[in-house]
XYZ file of N, CA, C and O in Angstrom:
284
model
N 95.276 160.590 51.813
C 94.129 159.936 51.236
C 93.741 158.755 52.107
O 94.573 157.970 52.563
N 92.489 158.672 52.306
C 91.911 157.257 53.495
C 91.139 156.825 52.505
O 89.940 157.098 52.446
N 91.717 156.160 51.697
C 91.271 154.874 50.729
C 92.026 153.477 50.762
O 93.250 153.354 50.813
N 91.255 152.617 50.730
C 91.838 151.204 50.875
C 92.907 150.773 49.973
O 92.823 150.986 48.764
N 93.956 150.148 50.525
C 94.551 149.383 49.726
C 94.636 147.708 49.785
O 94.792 147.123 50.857
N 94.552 147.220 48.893
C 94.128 145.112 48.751
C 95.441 145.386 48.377
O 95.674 146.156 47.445
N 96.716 144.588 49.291
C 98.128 143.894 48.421
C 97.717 142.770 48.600
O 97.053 142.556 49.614
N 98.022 141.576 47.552
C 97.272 140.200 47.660
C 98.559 139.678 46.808
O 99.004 140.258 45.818
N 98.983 138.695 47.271
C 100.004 137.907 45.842
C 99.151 137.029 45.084
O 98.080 136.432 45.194
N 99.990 137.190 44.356
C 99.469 136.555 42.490
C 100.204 135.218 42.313
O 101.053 135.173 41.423
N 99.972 134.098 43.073
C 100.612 132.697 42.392
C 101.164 132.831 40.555
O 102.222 132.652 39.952
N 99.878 133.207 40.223
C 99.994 133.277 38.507
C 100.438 134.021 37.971
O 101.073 133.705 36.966
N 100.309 135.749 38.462
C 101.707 136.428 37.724
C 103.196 136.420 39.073
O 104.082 137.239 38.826
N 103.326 135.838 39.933
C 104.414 135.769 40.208
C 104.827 137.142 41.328
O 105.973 137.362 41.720
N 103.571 137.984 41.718
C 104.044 139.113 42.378
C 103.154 139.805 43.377
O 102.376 138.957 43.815
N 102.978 140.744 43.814
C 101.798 141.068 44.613
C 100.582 142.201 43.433
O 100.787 142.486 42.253
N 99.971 142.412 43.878
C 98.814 142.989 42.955
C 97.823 143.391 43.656
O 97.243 142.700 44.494
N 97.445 145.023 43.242
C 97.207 145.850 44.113
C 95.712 146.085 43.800
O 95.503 146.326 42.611
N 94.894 146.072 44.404
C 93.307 146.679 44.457
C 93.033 147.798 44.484
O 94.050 148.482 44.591
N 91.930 148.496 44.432
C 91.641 149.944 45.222
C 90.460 149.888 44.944
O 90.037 150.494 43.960
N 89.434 148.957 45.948
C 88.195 148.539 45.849
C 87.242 150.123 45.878
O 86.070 149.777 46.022
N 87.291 151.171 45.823
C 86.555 152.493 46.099
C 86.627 152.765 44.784
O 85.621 153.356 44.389
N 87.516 152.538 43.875
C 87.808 152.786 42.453
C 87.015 151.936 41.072
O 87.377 151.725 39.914
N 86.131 151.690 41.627
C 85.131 150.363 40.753
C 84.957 150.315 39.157
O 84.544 149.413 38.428
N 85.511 151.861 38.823
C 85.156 152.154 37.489
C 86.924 151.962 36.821
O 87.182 152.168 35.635
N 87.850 151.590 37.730
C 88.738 151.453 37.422
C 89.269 149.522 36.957
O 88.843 148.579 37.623
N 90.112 149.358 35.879
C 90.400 147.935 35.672
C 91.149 147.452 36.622
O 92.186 148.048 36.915
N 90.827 146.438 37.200
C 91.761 145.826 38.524
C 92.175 144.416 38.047
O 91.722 143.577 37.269
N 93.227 144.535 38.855
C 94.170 144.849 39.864
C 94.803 146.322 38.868
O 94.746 146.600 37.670
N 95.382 147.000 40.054
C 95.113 148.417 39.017
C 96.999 148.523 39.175
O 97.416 149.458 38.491
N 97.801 147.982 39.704
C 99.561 147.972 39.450
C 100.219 146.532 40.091
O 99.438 145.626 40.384
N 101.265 146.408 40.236
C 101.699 145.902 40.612
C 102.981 146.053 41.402
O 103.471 147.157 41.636
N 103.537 144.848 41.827
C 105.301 144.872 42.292
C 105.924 143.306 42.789
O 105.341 142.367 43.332
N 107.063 143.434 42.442
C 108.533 142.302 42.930
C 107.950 141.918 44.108
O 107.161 140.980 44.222
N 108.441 142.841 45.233
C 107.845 143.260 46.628
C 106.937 143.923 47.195
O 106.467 144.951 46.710
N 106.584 143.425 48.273
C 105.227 144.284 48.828
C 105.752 145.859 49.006
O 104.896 146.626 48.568
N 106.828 146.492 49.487
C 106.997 147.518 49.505
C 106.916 148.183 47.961
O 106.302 149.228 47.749
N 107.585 147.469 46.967
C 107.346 148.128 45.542
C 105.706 148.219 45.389
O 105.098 149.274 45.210
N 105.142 146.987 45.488
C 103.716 147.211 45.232
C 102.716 148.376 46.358
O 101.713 148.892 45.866
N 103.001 148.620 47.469
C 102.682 149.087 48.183
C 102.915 150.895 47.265
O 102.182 151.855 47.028
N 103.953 150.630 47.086
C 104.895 152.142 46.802
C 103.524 152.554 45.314
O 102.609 153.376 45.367
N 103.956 151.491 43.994
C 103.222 151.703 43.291
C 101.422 151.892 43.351
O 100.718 152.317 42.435
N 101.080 151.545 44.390
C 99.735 151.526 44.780
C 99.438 152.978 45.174
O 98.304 153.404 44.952
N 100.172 153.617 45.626
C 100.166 155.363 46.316
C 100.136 155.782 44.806
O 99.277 156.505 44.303
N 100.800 155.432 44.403
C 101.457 155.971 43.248
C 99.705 156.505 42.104
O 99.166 157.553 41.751
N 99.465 155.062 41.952
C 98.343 155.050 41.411
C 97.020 155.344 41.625
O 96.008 155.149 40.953
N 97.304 156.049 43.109
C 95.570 156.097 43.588
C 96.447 158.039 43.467
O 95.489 158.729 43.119
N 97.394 158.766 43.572
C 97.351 160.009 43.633
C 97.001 160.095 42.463
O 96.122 160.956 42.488
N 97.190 159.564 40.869
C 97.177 159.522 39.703
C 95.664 159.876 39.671
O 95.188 160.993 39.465
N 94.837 158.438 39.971
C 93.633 158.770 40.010
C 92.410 159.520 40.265
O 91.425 159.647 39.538
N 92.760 160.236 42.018
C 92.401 161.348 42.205
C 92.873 162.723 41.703
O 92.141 163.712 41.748
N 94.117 162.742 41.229
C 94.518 164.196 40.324
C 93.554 164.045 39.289
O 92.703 164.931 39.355
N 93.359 163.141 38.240
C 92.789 162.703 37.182
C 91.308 163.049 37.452
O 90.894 163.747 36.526
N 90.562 162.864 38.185
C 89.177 162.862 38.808
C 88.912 164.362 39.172
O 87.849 164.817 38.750
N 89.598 165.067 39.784
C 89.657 166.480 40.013
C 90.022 167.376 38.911
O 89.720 168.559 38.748
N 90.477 166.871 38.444
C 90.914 167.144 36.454
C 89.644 167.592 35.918
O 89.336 168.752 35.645
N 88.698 166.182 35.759
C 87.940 166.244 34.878
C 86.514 166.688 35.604
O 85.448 166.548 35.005
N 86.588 167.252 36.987
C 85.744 167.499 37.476
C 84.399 166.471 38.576
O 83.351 166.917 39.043
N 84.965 165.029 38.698
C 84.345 164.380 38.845
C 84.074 164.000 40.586
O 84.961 164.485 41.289
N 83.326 163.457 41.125
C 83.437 163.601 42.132
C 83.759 162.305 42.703
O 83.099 161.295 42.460
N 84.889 162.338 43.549
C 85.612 161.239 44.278
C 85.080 160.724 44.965
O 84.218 161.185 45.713
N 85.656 159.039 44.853
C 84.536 157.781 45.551
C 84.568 158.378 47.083
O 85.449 159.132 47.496
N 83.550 157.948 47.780
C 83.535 158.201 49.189
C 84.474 156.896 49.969
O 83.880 155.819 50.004
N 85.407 156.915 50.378
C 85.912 155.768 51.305
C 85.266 155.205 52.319
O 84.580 155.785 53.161
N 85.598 153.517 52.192
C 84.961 152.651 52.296
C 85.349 151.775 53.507
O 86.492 151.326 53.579
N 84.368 151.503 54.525
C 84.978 150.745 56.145
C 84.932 149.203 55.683
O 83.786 148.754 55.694
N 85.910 148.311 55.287
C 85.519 146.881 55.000
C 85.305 146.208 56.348
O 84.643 145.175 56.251
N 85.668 146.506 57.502
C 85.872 146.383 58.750
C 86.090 146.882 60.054
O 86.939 147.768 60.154
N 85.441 146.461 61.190
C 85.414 147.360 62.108
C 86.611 146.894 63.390
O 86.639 145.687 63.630
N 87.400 147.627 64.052
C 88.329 147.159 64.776
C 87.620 147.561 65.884
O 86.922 148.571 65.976
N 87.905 146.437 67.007
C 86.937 147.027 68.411
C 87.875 147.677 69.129
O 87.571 148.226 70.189
């Protein structure tokens, strides 16, 4: 899957907290984790969820998104 992932830490809950800015109709921060690898891990986790879920119900998946260009 070539969809973005935001890991960002959370001063206020204490952990990192995961985005998936292509997912707009989704509540964000959409998981979390301890560590960036847990949050990282749970972030896969939650975007396969989403696209199984989306193909489920027939819907058609966000198009992925360039926030930036590397020269």
């Amino acid at each position: 899957m070539r969809y973005t992932i935001i890991i960002q830490w959370s001063e206020e809950d204490n952990c990192f907290v995961i985005f998936l800015p292509e997912f707009e109709n989704v509540m964000q921060p959409v998981t979390h984790g301890e560590t960036y690898e847990e949050a990282f891990h749970h972030a896969q986790e939650a975007l396969e969820l989403l696209v199984e879920s989306a193909l489920e119900d027939g819907q058609q998946l966000p198009i992925p998104r360039k926030f930036f260009q590397v020269a």
